[in-house]
Short mmCIF file of C-alpha atoms and ligand atoms in Angstrom, two decimals:
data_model
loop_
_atom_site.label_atom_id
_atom_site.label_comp_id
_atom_site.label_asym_id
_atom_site.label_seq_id
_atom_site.Cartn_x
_atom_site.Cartn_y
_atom_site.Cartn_z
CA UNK A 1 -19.95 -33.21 -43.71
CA UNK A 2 -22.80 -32.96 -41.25
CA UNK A 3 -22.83 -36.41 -41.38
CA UNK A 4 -19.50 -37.24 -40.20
CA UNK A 5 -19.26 -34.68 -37.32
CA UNK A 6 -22.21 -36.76 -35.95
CA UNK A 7 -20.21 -40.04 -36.50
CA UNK A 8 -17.49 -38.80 -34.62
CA UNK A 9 -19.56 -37.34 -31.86
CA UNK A 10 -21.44 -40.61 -31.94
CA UNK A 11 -18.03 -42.61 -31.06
CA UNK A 12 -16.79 -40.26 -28.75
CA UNK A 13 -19.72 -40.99 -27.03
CA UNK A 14 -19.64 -45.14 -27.20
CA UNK A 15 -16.55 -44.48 -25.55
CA UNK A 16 -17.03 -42.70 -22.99
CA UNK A 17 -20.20 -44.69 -21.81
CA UNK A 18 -18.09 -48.01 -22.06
CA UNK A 19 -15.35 -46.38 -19.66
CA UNK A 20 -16.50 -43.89 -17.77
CA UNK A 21 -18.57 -43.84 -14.71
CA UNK A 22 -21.45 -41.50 -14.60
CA UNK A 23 -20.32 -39.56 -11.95
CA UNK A 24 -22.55 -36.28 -12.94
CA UNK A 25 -25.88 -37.03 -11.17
CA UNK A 26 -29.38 -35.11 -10.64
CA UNK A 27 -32.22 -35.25 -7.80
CA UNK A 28 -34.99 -33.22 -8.58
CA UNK A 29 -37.29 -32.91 -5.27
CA UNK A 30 -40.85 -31.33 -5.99
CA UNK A 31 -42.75 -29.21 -3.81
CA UNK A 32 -46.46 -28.71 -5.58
CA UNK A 33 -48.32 -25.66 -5.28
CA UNK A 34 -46.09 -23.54 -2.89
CA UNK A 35 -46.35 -19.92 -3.78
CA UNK A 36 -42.84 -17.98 -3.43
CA UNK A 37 -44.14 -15.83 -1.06
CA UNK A 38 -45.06 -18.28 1.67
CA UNK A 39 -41.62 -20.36 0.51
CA UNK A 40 -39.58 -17.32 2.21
CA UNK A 41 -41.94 -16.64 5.04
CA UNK A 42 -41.66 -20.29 6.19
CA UNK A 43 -38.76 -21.50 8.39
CA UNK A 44 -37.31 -23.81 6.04
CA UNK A 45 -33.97 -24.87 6.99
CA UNK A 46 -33.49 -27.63 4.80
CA UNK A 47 -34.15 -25.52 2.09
CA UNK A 48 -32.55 -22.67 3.46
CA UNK A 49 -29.22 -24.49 3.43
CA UNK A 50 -29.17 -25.71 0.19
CA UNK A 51 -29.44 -21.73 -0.33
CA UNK A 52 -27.08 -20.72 1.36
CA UNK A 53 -24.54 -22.81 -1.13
CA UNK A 54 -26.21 -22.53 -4.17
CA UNK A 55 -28.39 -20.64 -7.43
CA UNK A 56 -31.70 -19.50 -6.30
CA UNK A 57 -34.38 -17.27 -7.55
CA UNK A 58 -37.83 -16.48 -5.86
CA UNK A 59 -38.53 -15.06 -8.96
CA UNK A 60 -39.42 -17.89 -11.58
CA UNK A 61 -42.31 -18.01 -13.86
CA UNK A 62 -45.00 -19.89 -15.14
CA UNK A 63 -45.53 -18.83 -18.17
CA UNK A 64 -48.38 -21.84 -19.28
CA UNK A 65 -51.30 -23.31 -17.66
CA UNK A 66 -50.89 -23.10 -13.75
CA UNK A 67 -52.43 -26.79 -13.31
CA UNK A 68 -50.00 -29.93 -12.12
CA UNK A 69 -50.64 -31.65 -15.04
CA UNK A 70 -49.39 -29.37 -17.75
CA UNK A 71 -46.67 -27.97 -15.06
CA UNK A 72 -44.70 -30.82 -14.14
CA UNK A 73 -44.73 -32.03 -17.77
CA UNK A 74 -43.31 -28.71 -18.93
CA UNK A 75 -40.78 -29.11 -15.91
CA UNK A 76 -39.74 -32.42 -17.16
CA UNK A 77 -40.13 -32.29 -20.88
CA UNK A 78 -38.54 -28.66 -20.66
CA UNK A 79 -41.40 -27.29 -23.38
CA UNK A 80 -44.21 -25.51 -22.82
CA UNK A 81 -47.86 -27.01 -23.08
CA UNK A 82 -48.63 -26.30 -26.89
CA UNK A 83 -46.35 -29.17 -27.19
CA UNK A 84 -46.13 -31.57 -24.99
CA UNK A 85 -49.53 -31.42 -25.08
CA UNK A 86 -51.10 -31.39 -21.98
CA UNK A 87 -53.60 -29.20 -20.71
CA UNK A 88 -55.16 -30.84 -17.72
CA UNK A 89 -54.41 -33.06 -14.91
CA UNK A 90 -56.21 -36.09 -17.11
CA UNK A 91 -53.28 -36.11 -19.32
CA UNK A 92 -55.27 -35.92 -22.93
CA UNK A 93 -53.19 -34.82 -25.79
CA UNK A 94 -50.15 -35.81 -24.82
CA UNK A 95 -46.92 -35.85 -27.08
CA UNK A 96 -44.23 -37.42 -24.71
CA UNK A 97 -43.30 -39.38 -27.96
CA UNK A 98 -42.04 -35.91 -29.92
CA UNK A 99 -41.27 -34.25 -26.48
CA UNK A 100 -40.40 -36.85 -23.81
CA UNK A 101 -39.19 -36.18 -20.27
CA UNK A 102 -35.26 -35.52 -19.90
CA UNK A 103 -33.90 -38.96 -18.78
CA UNK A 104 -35.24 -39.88 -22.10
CA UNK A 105 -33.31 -37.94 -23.73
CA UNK A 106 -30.15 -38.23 -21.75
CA UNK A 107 -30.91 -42.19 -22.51
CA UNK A 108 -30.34 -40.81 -26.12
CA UNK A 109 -26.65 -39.86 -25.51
CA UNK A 110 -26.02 -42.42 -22.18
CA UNK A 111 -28.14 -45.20 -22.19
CA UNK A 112 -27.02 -46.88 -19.19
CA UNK A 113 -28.40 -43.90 -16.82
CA UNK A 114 -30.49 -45.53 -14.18
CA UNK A 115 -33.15 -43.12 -13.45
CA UNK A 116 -35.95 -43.28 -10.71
CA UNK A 117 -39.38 -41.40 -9.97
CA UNK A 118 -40.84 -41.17 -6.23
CA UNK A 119 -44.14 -39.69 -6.72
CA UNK A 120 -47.36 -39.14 -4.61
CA UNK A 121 -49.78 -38.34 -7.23
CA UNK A 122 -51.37 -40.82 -9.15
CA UNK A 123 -51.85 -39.32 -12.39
CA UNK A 124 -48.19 -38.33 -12.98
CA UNK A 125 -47.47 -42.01 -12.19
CA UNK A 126 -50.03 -43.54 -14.12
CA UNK A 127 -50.66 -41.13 -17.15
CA UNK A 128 -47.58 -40.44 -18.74
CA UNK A 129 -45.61 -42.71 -20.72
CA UNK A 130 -41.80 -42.62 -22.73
CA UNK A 131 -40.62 -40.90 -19.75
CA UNK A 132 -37.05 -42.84 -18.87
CA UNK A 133 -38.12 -44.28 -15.86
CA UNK A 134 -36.06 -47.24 -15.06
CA UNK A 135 -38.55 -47.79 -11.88
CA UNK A 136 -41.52 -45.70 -10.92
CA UNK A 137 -42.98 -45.89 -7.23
CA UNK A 138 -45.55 -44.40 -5.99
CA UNK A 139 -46.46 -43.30 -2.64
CA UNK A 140 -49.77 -42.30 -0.71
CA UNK A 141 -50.74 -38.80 -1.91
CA UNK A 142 -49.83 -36.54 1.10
CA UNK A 143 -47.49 -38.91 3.03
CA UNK A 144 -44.21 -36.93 3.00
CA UNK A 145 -42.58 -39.37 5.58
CA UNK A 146 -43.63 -42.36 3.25
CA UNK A 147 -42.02 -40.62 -0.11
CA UNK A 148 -38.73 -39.68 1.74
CA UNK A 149 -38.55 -43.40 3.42
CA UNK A 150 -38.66 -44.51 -0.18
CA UNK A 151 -36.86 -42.00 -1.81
CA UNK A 152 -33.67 -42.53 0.65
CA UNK A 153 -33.96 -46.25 0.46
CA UNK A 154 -33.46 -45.40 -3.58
CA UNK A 155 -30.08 -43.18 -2.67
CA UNK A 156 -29.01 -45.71 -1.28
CA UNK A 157 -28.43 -47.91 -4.45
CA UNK A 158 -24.90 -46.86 -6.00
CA UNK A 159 -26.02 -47.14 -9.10
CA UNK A 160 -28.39 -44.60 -9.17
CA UNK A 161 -27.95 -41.50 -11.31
CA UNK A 162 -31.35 -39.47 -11.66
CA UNK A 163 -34.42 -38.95 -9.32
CA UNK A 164 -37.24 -37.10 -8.99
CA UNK A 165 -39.14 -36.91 -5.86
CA UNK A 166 -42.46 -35.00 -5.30
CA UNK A 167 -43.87 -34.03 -2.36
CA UNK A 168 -48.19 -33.04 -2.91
CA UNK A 169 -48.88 -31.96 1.20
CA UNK A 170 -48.63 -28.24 0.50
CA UNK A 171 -50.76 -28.08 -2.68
CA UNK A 172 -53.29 -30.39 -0.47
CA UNK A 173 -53.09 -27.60 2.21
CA UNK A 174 -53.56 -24.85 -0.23
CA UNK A 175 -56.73 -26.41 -1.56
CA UNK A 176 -58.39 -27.24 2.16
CA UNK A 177 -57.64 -23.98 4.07
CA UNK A 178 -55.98 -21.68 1.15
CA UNK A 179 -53.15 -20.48 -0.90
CA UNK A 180 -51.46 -18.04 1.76
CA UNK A 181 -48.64 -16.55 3.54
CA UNK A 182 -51.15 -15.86 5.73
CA UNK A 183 -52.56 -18.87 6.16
CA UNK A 184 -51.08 -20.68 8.97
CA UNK A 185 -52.11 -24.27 8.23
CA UNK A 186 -50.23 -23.75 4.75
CA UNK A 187 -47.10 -22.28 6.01
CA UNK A 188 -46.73 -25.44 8.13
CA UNK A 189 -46.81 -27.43 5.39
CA UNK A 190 -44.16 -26.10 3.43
CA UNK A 191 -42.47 -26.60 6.84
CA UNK A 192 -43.17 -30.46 7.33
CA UNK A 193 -42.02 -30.63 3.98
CA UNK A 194 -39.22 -29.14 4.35
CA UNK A 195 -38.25 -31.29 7.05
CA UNK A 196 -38.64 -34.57 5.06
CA UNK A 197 -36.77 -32.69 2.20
CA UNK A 198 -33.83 -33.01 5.09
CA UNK A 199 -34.57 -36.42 5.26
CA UNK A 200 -33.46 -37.06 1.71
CA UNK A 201 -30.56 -34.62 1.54
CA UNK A 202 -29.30 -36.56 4.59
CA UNK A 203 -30.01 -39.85 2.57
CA UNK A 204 -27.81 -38.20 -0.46
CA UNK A 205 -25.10 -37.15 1.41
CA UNK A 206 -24.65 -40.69 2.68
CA UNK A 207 -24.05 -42.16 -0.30
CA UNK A 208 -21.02 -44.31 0.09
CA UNK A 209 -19.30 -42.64 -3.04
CA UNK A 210 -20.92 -39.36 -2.41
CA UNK A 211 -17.44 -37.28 -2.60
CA UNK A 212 -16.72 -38.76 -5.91
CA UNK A 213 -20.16 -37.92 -7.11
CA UNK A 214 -21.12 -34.79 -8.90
CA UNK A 215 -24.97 -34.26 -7.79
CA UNK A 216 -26.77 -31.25 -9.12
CA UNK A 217 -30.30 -30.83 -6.72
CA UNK A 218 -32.52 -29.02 -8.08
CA UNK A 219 -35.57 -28.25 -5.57
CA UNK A 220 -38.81 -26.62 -7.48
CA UNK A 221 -42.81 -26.02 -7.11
CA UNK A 222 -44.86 -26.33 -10.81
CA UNK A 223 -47.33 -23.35 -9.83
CA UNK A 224 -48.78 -21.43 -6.51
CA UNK A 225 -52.28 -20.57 -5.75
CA UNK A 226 -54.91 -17.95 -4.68
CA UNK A 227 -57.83 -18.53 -2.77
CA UNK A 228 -58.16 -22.44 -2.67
CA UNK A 229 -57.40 -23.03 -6.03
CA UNK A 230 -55.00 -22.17 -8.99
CA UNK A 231 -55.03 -23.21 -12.92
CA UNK A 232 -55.56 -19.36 -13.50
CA UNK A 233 -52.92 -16.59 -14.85
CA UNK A 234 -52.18 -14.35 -11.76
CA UNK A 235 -49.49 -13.42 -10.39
CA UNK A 236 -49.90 -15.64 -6.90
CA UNK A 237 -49.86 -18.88 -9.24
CA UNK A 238 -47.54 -17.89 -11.79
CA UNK A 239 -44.70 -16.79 -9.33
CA UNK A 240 -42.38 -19.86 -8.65
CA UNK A 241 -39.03 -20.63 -7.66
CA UNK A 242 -36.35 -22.80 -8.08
CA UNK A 243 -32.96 -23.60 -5.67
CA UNK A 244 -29.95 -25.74 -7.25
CA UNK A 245 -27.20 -26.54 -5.25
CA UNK A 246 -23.98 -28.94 -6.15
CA UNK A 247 -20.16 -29.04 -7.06
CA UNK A 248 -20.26 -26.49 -9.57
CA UNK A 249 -23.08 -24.42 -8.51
CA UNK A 250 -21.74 -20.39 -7.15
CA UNK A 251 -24.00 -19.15 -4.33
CA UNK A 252 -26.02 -16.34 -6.25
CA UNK A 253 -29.87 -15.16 -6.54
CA UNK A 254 -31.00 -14.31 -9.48
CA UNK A 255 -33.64 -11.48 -9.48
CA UNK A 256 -36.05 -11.52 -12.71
CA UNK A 257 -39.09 -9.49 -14.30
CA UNK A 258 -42.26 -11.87 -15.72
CA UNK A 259 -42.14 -13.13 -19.42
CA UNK A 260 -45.75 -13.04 -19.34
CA UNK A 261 -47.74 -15.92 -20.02
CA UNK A 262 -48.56 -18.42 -22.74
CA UNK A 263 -51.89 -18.86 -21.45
CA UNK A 264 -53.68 -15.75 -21.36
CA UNK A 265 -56.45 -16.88 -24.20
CA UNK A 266 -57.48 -19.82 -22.41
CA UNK A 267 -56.23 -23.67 -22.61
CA UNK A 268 -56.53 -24.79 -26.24
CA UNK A 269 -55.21 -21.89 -28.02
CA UNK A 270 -51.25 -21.21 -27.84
CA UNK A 271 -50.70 -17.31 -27.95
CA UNK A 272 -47.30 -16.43 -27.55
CA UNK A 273 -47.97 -12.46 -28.07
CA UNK A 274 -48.73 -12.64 -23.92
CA UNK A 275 -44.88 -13.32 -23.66
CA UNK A 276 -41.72 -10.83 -24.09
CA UNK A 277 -39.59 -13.30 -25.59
CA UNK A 278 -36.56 -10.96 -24.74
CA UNK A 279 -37.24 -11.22 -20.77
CA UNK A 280 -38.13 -15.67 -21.59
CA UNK A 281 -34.35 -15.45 -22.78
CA UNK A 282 -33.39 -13.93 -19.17
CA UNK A 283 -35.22 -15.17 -16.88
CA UNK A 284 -35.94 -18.19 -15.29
CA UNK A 285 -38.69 -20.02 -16.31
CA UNK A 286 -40.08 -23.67 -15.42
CA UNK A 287 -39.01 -25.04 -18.89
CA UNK A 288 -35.63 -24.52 -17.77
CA UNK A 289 -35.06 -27.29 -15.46
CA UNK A 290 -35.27 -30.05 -17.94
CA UNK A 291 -32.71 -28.37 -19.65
CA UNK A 292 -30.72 -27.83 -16.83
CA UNK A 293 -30.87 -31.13 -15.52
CA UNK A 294 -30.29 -32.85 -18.45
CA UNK A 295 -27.44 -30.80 -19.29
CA UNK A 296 -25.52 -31.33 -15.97
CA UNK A 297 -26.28 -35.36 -16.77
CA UNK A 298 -24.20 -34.99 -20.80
CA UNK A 299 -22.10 -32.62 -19.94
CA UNK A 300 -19.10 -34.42 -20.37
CA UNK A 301 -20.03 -35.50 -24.11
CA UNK A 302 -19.47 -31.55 -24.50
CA UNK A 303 -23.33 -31.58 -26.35
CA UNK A 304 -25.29 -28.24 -25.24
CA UNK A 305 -29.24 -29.26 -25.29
CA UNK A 306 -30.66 -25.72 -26.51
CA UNK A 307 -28.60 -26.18 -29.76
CA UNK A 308 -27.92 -30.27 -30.10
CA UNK A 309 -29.82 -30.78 -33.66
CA UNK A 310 -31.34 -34.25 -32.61
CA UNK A 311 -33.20 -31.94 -30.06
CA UNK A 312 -34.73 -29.22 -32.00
CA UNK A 313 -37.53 -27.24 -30.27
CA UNK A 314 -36.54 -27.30 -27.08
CA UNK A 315 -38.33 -24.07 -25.23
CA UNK A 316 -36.19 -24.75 -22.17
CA UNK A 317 -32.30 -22.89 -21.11
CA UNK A 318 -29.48 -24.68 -19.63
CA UNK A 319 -28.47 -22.77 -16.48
CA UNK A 320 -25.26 -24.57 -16.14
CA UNK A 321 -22.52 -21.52 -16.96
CA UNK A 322 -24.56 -19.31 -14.93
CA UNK A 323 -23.98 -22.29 -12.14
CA UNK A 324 -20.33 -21.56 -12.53
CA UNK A 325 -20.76 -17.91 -12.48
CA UNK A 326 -19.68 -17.23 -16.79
CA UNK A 327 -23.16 -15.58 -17.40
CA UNK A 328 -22.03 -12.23 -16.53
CA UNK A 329 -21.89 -11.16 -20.17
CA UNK A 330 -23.36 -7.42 -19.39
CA UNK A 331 -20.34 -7.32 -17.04
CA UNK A 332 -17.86 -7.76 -19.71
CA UNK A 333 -17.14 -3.99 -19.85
CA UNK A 334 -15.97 -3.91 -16.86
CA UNK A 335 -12.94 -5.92 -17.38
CA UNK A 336 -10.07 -5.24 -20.24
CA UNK A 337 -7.89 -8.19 -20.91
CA UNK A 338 -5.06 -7.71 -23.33
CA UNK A 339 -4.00 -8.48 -25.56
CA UNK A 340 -6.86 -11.08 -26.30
CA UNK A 341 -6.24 -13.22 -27.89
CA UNK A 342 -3.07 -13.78 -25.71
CA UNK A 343 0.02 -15.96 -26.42
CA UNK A 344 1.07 -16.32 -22.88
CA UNK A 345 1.32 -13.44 -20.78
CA UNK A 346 -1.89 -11.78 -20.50
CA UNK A 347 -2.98 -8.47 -18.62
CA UNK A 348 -6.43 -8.01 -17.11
CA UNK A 349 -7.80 -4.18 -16.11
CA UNK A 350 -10.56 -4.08 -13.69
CA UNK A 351 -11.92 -1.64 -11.39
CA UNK A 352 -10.70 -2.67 -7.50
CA UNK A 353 -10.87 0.60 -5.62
CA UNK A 354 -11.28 -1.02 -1.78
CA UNK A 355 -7.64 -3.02 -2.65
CA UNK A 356 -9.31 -6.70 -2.02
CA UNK A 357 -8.45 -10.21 -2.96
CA UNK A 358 -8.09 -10.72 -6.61
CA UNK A 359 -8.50 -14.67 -7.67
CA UNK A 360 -8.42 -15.39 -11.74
CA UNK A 361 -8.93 -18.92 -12.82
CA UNK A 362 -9.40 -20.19 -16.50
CA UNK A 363 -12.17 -22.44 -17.87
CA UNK A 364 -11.71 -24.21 -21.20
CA UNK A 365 -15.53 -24.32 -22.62
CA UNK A 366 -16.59 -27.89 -20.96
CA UNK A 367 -16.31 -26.02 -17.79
CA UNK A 368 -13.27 -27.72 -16.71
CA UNK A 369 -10.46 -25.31 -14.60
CA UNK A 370 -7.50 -25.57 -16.52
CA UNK A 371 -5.37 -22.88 -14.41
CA UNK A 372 -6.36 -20.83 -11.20
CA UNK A 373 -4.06 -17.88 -9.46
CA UNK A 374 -4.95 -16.91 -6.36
CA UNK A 375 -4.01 -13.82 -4.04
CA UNK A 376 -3.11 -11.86 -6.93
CA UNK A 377 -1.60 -8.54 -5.97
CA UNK A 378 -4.69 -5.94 -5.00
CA UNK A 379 -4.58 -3.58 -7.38
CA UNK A 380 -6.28 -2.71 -10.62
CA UNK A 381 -4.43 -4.58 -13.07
CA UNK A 382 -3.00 -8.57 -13.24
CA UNK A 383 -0.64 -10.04 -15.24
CA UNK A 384 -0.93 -14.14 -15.77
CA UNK A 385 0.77 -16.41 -17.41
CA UNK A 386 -1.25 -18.94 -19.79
CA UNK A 387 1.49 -20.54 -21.80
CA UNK A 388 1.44 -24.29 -21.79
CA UNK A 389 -2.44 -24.49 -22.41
CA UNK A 390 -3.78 -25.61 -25.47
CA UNK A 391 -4.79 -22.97 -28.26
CA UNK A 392 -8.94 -21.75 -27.91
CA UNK A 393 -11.53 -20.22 -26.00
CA UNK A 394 -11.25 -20.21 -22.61
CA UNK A 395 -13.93 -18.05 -20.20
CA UNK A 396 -11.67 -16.32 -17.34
CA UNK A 397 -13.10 -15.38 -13.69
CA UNK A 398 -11.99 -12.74 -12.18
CA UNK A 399 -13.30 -12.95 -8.56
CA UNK A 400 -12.35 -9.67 -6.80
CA UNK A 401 -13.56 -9.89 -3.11
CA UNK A 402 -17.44 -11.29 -3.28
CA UNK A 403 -17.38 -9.96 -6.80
CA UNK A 404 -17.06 -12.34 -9.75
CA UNK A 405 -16.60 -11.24 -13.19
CA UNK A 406 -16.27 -12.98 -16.59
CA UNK A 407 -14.31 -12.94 -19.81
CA UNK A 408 -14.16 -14.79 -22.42
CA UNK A 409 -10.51 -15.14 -24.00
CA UNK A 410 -8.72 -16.71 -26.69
CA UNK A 411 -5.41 -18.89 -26.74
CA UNK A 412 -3.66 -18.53 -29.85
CA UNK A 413 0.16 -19.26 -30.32
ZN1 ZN B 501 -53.48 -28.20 -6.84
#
C-alpha cells in the first residue's frame, strides 16, 4: 500500500521535473556573528526593506553550540549538532552523509536544481562534503565587495535556482574590537554589510526572468557574541534572527520566548532536558531554515519535509504557511464559519467593530488561491459562494483591515 503511494508520488514527480520549470527559487545571504541587538541598532536599509515586505523575528534561537562550525551546519542540514555531528569549526564528526545540507535533499525530489555556494570562510568551503553544491567559490575572508561581485555575477545565470552567500566582516569585527551595540567599529560592520547585501538584492532583482520567478530570501546570522568571543550559552550569542521576504511571504514579526539550549552540559554530550520542547515547536529556531528553504524549493510536488518518510529526523519546521499568514491556529476562535463543511454558500462570523475592509480568499492546501472576494460588506458576518471548487480542505483568510485571520474549511458536495 505504502509502497504504491510512493510510486505514484515518485511519477508525479518525473513529471513534473521533465516539464516544468523550477520557477520556486531560494538565496540564503549569511551574516556571521551579528547579535540581534546591534542588527536593529544599525542603519540597515537593505535589510530594513526586505522587512518592511516580509517575515521577521529578532527573536530566534540558538539552541546548540554557538560556534560557526556547528551553526551553519545546523542552518543548512536543518538538525541540531548531536547529529550532524559537528562540534567545532574543524569539522570532526561529521554526518553530512545521514544528514546532508538541503539542496541535497531537494536533489532527492528535483535533481536538476542548480545550486551555488559564495562563501568567505575556508572551512565551510573546504570541510564539508555531500552538500549539493553544483559549484562552490570561495572568496577572501572579510571581502564583502569581493563575495557580492561574485555572488551577482552567479544571479546572473538563468539557470540558477539556490544560493547561499555568507558574509564573515561582522563576526571579524566582533572578535577584534567586541561583540556590541555599543561598540562602534561593530555596528559599522553590520552596516558595510548591509550595503553589499544591496548589492546582491539589486543583482536578483535583475534577473531577466525575475517576475516569473518565485524567490524566497532568507537573510540570517548562525550565533552573536559577548566580549570578543562566543561558542558559549548566553543569551548575547544565542539570540539570532532571521528576515524572509518573497511572493508569498505576509509582512509580519514574529515575537518568541527561548527554547533553551541543547548545549548547556558542554560539547560532546546531547542534553535535551535544557530545552522546552513545547516553546522549540513555536518558535523560531536556526534548524528551521533548512526546512524552510527546502520546502519553498518542493513545494509544488505537494511533499511537506517535517513529515516526508524518506526524511525522518528532521529537527527543523517549515515556516512556509506562516509565510502566507494560515498559522493563526490560536485565532481560530475568533472566526465561526458555517456550516463547515459547506456545499456552496458559506457564512463567516467575526468580530469587526471599527466597520473596515473585509477581504476572504480561499487556499486549497498547496497554497494555491483558488477564489478571493474582496470589499466584502463591513460588517460582522459574510456570506460567499464556493460552489464550482473541487470537494476538500481548503484554509480561508479572512483579512479584516491589517488583521488577518485563518480557517480551515471543508468542501463537501
Ligand atoms: Zn566568530
Amino acid at each position: 500500500m505504502q509502497k504504491k503511494i510512493y510510486s505514484l508520488l515518485l511519477i508525479s514527480i518525473l513529471t513534473l521535473s521533465a516539464f516544468a520549470s523550477q520557477e520556486r527559487k531560494v538565496l540564503i545571504i549569511g551574516i556571521d556573528g551579528t547579535r540581534s541587538d546591534a542588527l536593529q541598532q544599525a542603519n540597515t536599509p537593505n535589510i530594513d526593506a526586505l522587512i518592511a515586505n516580509g517575515l521577521f523575528t529578532y527573536d530566534a534561537w540558538h539552541c546548540g553550540i554557538t560556534v560557526s562550525g556547528p551553526s551553519w551546519s545546523t542552518i543548512m542540514t536543518g538538525v541540531w549538532w548531536n547529529k550532524h555531528g559537528v562540534t567545532s569549526n574543524t569539522y570532526t564528526g561529521s554526518n553530512y552523509t545521514d544528514y546532508p545540507y538541503f539542496p541535497t535533499l531537494a536533489k532527492q525530489l528535483l535533481p536538476n536544481l542548480h545550486c551555488v555556494q559564495v562563501t568567505e570562510w575556508a572551512p565551510m568551503s573546504d570541510n564539508v562534503y555531500n552538500d549539493g553544491w553544483d559549484l562552490k567559490l570561495k572568496t577572501p575572508d572579510g571581502d564583502g565587495a569581493a563575495t557580492a561581485a561574485v555572488a551577482s555575477t552567479q544571479l546572473a545565470t538563468d539557470s540558477l535556482d539556490c544560493m547561499f552567500v555568507y558574509f564573515d566582516a561582522v563576526d571579524l569585527t566582533g572578535h577584534s574590537s567586541g561583540f556590541s551595540p555599543t561598540n562602534p567599529s561593530y555596528i559599522q560592520a553590520i552596516e558595510n554589510v548591509d550595503d553589499k547585501v544591496g548589492i546582491v538584492l539589486n543583482a536578483l532583482y535583475a534577473r531577466p526572468n525575475y517576475a516569473n520567478e518565485n524567490w524566497l530570501v532568507l537573510v540570517i546570522t548562525d550565533h552573536g557574541g559577548i566580549g570578543t568571543g562566543h561558542g558559549g550559552i548566553t543569551f548575547e550569542e544565542r539570540h539570532i534572527w532571521w528576515v524572509a521576504s518573497g511572493k508569498d511571504v505576509t509582512h509580519q514579526q514574529i515575537t518568541a520566548a527561548d527554547p533553551g539550549t541543547y548545549n548547556l552540559l558542554g560539547s560532546g554530550i546531547f542534553n535535551q532536558s535544557g530545552v522546552n520542547q513545547t516553546l522549540l515547536k513555536s518558535s523560531p529556531v536556526q534548524a528551521d531554515i533548512a526546512i524552510t528553504a527546502l520546502h519553498h524549493l518542493i513545494y509544488e510536488t505537494g511533499i511537506q519535509p517535517e513529515t516526508y518518510p524518506f526524511w525522518v529526523g528532521l529537527d527543523g519546521k517549515s515556516w512556509l504557511s506562516v509565510f502566507n499568514g494560515v498559522d493563526n491556529v490560536a485565532k481560530e476562535d475568533n472566526i465561526k464559519v458555517l456550516p463547515n463543511p459547506s456545499n456552496g454558500i458559506t457564512t463567516f462570523w467575526f468580530e469587526n467593530e471599527q466597520k473596515q475592509n473585509v477581504t476572504i480568499e480561499v487556499f486549497d492546501m498547496l497554497g494555491r488561491n483558488v477564489k478571493s472576494f474582496a470589499n466584502l460588506e463591513a460588517g460582522n458576518s459574510a456570506n460567499i459562494d464556493l460552489s464550482g471548487i473541487d470537494c476538500g480542505s481548503y484554509i480561508a483568510k479572512v483579512k479584516i483591515g491589517a488583521q488577518t485571520l485563518t480557517r480551515k474549511i471543508q468542501v463537501q458536495y
